[in-house]
Short mmCIF file of C-alpha atoms and ligand atoms in Angstrom, two decimals:
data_model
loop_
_atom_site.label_atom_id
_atom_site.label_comp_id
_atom_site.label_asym_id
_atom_site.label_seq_id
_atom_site.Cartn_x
_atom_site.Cartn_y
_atom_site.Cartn_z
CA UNK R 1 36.05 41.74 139.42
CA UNK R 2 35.50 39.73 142.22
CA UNK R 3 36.81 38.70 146.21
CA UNK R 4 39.25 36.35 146.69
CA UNK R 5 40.62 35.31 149.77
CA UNK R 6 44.36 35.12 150.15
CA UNK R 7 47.49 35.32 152.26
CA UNK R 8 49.58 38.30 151.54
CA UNK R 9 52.67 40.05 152.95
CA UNK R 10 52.53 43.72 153.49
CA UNK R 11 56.86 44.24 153.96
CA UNK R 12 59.77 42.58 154.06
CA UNK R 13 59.87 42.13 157.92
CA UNK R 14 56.22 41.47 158.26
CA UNK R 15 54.76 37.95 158.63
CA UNK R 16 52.06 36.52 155.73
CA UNK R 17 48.18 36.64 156.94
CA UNK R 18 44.98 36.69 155.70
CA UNK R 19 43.80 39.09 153.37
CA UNK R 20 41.04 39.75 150.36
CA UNK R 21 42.13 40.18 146.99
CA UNK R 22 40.66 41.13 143.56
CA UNK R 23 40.61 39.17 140.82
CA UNK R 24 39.49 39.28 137.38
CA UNK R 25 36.08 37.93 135.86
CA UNK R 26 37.02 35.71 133.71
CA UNK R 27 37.29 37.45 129.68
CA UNK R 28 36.77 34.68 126.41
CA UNK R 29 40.29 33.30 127.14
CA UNK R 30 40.23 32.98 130.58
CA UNK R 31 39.96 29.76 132.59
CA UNK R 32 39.45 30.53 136.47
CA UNK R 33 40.87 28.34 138.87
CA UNK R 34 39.19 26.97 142.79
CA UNK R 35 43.07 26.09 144.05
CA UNK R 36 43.23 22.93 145.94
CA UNK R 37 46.69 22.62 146.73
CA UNK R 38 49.62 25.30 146.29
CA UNK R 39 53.76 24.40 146.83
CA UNK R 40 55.93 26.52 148.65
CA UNK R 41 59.19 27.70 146.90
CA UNK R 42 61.82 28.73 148.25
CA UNK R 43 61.64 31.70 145.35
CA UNK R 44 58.86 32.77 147.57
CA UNK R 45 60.66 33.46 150.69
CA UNK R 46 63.41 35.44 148.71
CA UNK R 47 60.75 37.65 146.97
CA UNK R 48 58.59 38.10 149.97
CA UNK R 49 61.90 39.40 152.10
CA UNK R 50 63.04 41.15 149.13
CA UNK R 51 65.86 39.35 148.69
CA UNK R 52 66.15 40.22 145.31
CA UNK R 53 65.95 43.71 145.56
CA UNK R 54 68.48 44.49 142.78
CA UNK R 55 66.85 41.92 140.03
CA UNK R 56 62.94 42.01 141.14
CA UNK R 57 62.23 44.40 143.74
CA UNK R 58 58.96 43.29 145.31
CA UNK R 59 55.85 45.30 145.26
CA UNK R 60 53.36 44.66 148.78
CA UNK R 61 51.05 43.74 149.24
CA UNK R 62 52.97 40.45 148.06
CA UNK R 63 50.97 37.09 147.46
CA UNK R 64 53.35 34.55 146.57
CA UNK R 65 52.54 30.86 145.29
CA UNK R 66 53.40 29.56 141.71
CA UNK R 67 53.11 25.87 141.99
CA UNK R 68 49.29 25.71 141.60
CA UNK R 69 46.94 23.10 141.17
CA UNK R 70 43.14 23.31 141.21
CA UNK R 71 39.91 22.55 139.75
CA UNK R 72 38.74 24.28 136.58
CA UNK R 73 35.15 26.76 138.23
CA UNK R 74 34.64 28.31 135.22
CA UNK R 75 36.02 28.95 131.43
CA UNK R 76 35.57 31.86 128.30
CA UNK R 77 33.56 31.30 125.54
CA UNK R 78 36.59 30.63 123.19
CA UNK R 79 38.94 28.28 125.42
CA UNK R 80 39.02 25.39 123.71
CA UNK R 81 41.25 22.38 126.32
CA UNK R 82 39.34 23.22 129.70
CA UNK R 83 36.10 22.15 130.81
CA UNK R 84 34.13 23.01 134.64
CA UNK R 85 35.67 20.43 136.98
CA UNK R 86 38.73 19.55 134.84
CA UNK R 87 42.00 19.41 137.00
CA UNK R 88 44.32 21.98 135.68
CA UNK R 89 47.66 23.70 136.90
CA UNK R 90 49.43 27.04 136.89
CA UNK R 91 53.34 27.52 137.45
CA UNK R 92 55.67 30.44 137.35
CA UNK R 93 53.99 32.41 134.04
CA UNK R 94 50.38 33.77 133.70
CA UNK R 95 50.82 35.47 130.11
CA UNK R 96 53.80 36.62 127.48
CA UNK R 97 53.62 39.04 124.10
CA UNK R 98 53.39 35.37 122.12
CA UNK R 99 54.73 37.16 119.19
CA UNK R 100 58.58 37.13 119.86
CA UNK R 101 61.00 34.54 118.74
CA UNK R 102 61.25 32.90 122.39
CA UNK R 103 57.37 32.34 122.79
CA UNK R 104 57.20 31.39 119.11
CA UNK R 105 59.53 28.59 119.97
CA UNK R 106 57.05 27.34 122.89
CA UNK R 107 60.15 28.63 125.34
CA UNK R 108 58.09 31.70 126.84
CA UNK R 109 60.28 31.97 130.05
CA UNK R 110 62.62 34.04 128.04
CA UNK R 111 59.70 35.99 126.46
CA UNK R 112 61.21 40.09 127.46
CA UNK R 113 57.50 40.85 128.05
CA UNK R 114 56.26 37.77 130.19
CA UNK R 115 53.90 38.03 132.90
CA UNK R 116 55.35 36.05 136.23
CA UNK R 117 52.37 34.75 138.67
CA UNK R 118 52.87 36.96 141.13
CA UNK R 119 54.71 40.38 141.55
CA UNK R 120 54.80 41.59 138.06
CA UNK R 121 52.91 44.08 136.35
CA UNK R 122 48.80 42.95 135.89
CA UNK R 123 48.32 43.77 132.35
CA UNK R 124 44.39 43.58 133.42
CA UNK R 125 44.01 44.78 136.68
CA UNK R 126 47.09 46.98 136.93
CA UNK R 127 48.82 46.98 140.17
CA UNK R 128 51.20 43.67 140.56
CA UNK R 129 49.92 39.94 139.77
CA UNK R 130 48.71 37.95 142.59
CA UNK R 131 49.74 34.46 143.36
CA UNK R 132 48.36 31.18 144.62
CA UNK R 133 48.54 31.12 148.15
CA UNK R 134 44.55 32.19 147.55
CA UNK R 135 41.37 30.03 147.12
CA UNK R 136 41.55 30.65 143.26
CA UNK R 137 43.29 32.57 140.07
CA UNK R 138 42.02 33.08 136.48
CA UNK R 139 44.38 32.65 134.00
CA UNK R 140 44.71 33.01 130.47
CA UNK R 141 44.04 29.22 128.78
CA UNK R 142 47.75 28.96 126.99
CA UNK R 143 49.14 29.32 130.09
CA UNK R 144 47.09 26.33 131.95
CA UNK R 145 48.27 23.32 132.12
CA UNK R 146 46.97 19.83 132.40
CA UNK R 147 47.64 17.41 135.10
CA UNK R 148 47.85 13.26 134.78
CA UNK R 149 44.73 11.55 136.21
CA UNK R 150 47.02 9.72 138.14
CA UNK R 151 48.87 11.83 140.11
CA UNK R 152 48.61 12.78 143.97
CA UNK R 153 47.45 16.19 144.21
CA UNK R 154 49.64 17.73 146.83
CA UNK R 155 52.39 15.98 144.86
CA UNK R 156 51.69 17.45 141.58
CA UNK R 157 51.78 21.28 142.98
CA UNK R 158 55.43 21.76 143.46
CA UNK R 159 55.90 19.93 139.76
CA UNK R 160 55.33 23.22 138.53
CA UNK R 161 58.03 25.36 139.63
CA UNK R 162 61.06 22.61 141.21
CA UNK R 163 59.54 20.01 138.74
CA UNK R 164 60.02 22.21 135.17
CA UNK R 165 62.96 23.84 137.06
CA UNK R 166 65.26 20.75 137.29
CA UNK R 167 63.51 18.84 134.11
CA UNK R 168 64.14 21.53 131.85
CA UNK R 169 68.13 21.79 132.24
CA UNK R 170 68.47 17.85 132.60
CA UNK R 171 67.13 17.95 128.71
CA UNK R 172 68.92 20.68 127.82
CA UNK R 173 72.09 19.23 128.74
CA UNK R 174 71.64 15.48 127.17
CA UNK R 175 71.21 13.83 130.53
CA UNK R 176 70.59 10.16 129.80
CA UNK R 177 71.85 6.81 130.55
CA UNK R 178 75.44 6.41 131.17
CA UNK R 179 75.69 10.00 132.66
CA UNK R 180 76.91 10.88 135.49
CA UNK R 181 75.12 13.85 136.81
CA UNK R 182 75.38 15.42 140.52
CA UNK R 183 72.46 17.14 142.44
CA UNK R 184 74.02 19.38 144.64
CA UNK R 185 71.30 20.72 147.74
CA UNK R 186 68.48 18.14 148.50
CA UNK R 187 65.25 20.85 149.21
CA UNK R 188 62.02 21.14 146.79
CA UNK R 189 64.11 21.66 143.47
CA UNK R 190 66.97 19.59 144.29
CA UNK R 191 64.66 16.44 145.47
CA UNK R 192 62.60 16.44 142.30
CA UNK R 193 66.41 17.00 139.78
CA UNK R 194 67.36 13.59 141.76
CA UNK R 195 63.71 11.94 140.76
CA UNK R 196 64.57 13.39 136.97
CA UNK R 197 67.59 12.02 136.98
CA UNK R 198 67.86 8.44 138.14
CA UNK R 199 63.89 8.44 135.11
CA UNK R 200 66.67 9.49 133.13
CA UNK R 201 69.23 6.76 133.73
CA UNK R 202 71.89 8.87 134.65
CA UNK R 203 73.93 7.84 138.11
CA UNK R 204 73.13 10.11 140.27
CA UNK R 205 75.33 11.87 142.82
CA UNK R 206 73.90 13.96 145.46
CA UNK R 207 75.41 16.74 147.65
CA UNK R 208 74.12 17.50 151.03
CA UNK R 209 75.15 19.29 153.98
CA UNK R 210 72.68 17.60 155.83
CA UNK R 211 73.45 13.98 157.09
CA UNK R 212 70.54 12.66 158.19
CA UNK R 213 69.21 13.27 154.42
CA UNK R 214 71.99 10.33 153.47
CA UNK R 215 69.06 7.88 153.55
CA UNK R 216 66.71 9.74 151.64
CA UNK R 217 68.34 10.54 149.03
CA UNK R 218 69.23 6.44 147.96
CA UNK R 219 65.29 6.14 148.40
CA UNK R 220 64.94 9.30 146.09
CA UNK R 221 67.11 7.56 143.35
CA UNK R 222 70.83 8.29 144.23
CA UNK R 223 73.04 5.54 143.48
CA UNK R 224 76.06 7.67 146.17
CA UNK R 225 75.50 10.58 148.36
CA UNK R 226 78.75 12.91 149.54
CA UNK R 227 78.53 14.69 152.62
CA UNK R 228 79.98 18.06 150.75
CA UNK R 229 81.43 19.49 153.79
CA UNK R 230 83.70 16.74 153.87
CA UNK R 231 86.76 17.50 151.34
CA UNK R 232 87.99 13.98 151.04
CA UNK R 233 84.52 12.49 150.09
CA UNK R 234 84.42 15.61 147.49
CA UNK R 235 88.20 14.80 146.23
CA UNK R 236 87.02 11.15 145.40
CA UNK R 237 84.97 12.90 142.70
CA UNK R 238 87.15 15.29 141.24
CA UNK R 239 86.84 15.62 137.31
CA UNK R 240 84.58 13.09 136.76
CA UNK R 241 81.25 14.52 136.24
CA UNK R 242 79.17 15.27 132.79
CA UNK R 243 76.64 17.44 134.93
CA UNK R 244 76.38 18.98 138.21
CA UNK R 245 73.00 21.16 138.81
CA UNK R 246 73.10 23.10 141.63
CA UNK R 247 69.85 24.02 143.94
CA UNK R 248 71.55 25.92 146.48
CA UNK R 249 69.37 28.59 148.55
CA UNK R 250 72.17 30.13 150.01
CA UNK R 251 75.81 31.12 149.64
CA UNK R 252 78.09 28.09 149.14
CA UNK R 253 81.13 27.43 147.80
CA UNK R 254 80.63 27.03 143.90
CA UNK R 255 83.99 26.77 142.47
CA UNK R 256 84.86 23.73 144.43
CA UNK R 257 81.82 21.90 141.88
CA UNK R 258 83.49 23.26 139.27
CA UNK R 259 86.40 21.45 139.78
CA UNK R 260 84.64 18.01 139.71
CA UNK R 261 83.29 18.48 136.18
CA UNK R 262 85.02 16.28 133.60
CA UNK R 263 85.94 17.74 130.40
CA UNK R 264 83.07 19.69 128.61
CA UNK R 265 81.27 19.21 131.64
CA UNK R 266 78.35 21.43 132.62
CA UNK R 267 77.38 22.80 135.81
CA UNK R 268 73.92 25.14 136.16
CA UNK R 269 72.72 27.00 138.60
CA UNK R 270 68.76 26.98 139.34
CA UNK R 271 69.08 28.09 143.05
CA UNK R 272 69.49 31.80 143.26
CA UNK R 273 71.05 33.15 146.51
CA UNK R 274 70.94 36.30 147.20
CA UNK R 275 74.70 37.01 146.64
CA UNK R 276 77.49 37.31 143.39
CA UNK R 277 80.09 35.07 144.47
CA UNK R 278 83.61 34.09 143.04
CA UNK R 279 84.21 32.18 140.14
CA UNK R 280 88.03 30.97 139.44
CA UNK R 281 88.40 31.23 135.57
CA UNK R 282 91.30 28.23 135.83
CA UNK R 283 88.51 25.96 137.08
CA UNK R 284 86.47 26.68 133.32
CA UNK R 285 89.44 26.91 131.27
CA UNK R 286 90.90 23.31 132.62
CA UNK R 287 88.61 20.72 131.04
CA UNK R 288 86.72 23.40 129.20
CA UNK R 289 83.94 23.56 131.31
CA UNK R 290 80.95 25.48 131.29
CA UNK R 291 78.91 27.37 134.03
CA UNK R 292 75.32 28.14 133.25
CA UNK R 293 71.70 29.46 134.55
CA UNK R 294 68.45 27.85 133.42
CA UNK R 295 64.97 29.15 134.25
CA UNK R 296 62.31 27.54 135.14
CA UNK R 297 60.72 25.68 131.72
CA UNK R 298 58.47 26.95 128.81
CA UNK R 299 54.76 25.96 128.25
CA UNK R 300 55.16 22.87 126.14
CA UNK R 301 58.40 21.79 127.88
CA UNK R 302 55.94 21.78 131.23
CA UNK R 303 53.87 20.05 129.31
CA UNK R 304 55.83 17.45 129.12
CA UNK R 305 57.22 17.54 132.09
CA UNK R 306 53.89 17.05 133.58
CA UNK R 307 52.64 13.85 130.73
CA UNK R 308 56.27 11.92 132.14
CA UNK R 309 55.21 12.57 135.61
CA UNK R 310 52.16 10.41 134.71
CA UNK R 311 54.11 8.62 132.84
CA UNK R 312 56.71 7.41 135.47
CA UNK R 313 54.93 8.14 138.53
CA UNK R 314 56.64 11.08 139.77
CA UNK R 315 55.64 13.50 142.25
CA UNK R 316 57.21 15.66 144.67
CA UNK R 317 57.52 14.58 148.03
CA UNK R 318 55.41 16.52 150.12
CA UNK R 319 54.83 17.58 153.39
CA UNK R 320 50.79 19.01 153.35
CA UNK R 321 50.55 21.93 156.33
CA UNK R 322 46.95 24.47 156.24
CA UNK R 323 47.61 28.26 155.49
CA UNK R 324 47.79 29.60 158.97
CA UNK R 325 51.39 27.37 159.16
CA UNK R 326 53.34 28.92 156.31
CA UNK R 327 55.15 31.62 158.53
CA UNK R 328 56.83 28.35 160.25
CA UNK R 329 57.24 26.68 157.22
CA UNK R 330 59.19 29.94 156.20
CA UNK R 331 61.68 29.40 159.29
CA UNK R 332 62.27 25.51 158.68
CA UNK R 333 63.28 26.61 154.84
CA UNK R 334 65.81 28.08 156.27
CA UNK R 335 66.82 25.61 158.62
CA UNK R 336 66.68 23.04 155.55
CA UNK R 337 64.17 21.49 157.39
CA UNK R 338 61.80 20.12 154.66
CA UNK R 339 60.87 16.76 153.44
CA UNK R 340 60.95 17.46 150.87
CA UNK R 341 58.49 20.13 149.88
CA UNK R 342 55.64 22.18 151.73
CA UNK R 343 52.04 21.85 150.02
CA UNK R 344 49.52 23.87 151.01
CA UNK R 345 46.44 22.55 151.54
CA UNK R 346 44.08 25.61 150.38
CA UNK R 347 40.64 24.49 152.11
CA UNK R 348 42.42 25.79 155.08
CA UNK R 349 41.79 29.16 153.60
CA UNK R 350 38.08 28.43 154.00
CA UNK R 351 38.00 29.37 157.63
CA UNK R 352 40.12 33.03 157.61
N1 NAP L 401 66.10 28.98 138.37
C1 NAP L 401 64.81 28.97 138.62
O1 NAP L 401 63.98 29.13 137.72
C2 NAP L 401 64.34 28.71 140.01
C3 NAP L 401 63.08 28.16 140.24
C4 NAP L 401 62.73 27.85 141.54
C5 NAP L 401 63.58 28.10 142.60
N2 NAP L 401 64.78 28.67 142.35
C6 NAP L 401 65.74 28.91 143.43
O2 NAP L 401 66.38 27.66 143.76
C7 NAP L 401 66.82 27.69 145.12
C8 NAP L 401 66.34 26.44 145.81
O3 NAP L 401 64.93 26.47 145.95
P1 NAP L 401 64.18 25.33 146.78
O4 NAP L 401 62.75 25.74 146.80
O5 NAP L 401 64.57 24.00 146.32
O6 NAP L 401 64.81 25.58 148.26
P2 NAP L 401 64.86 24.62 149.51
O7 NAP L 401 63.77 23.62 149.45
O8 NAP L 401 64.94 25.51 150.68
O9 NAP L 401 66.25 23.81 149.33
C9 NAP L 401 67.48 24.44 149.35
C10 NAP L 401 68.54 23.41 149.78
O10 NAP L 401 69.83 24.01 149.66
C11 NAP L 401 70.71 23.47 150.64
N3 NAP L 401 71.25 24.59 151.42
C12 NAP L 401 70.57 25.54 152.10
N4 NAP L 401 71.42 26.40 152.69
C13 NAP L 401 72.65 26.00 152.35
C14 NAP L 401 73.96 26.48 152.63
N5 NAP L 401 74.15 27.59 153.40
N6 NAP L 401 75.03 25.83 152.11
C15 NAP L 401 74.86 24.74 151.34
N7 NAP L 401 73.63 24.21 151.06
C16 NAP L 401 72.57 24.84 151.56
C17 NAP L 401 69.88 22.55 151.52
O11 NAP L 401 70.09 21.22 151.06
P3 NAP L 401 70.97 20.17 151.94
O12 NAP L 401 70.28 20.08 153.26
O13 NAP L 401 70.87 18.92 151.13
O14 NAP L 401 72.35 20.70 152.00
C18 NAP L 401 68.45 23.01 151.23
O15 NAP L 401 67.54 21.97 151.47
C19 NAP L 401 66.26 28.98 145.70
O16 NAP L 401 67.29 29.97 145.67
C20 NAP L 401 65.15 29.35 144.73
O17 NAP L 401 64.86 30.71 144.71
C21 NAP L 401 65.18 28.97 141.09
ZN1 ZN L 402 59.56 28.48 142.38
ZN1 ZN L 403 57.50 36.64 123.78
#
């Protein structure tokens, strides 16, 4: 074992500071990680409040972080893709069982006996996993990704968690050329589903409660942008959608998407708020419609995420703060206040 530095929360109510972790030498498999640049999700603020008491009840000391990217410090004997000063990135898993029919399939983020990159069980260490708001992580090599050459660095971070997050569904759900597809929420996930999109040909529709976002989101990709607190503008819309995903951080009013699905039209939910809320079943049952959940992305399906990135050019729009600022960065999630994703820039750790 050895010292890491990190920045932790020790309850619910308490701010994140500094604070010295362990973390494992690497074993044969292991490829350990000096992180350079670390997103912030807003999955991070939920599970350091404990907003998701009832689901994933968090475990403090809690280091959150799982859009990672760093340079390769050292790897096992037997991993076979990473070298010493290869780029490389983590996102939301560190490990699975690798024997069920989920991770046989390459979609390990429905794997029963996963291993999430921070607050779960540490099958090594025991205790609960540590994240990447820390100056490094070693983590098993089938769960280490590789980043384009060509990328900005404090761009490709949040690809990990809002980039699978929003690619993954998009695929899943045939979004392509002639689509029309809605983005409801422009934040980290909701930014990078409009980039995905408008690479995917679809028109793009985005819905905002935020005004002065109007003119980012054409930039972004969007070929129209409704104000969604506006009924009329939302009216214009009604049953004429193929896809809606939803990125919502907070309660909203769900059902009124619903109703601007077209027939066999598909709406998903990748923001998680902390409350059930109503569904009205004659909103499904007229037009057939579906309503549906997607996590995050499996390792190959990253993968790729990651190679059309490079591909296209796509990164996350990024606002790049040190450590000692993510307690305010916390506060202007909230506000919906971010342009459009916080990077941390992890030499700041070097002086704690
Ligand atoms: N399914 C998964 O695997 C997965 C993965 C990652 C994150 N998540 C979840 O996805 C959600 C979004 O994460 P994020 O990091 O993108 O958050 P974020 O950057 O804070 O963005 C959330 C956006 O939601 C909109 N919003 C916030 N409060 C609202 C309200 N009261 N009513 C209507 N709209 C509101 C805002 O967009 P406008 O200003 O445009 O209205 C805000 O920018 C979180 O719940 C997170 O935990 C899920
Ligand atoms: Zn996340
Ligand atoms: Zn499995």
């Amino acid at each position: 074992m050895y010292k890491a530095k990190a920045y932790s929360a020790t309850s619910a109510t308490s701010p994140l500071a500094s604070a010295t972790i362990q973390r494992r030498d690497p074993t044969d498999q292991d490829v350990q990680i000096e992180i350079l640049f670390c997103g912030i999700c807003h999955s991070d603020l939920h599970q350091v409040r404990n907003e998701w008491s009832g689901v994933m009840p968090t475990v403090y000391p809690c280091v959150p972080g799982h859009e990672i990217v760093g340079r390769v410090t050292k790897v096992g004997s037997a991993v076979k893709n990473f070298k010493s000063g290869d780029l490389a990135a983590v996102g939301c898993m560190v490990d699975s069982d690798r024997t069920c029919k989920e991770c046989q399939a390459g979609l390990e983020q429905f794997c029963r006996n996963f291993t999430l990159t921070y607050n779960f069980p540490d099958k090594h260490l025991g205790g609960v996993t540590y994240g990447g708001y820390s100056d490094s992580i070693v983590v098993d090599q089938r769960f280490v990704l590789r980043v384009p050459a060509n990328l900005n660095q404090a761009g490709v971070a949040p690809l990990l968690c809002a980039g699978i997050t929003t690619y993954s569904p998009m695929r899943h759900w045939g979004v392509t050329k002639g689509k029309k597809v809605g983005v409801v929420g422009l934040g980290g996930l909701g930014h990078m589903g409009v980039k995905f999109a408008h690479a995917l040909g679809a028109h793009v529709v985005v819905f905002t409660t935020s005004a002065n976002k109007k003119d980012d989101a054409l930039r972004l990709g969007a070929d129209e942008v409704v104000i969604s607190r506006n009924n009329d503008e939302m009216q214009k819309h009604a049953g004429s959608f193929d896809f809606i995903l939803d990125c919502v951080s907070a309660d909203h009013d769900v059902s009124s998407y619903i109703n601007l699905l077209g027939r066999d039209g598909n709406m998903t939910l990748v923001g998680a708020p902390e409350k059930p809320f109503p569904v009205s079943a004659f909103g499904l049952i007229f037009g057939r419609r579906s309503l549906s959940g997607s996590p995050i992305g499996g390792i190959p399906e990253t993968q790729e995420m990651l190679d059309f990135c490079g591909k296209h050019n796509i990164t996350s729009d990024v606002e790049v703060i040190p450590i000692q600022k993510v307690n305010e960065a916390y506060e202007r999630l909230l506000k919906a206040d971010v342009k459009y994703r916080f990077s941390i820039d992890m030499a700041s750790l070097k002086s704690e």
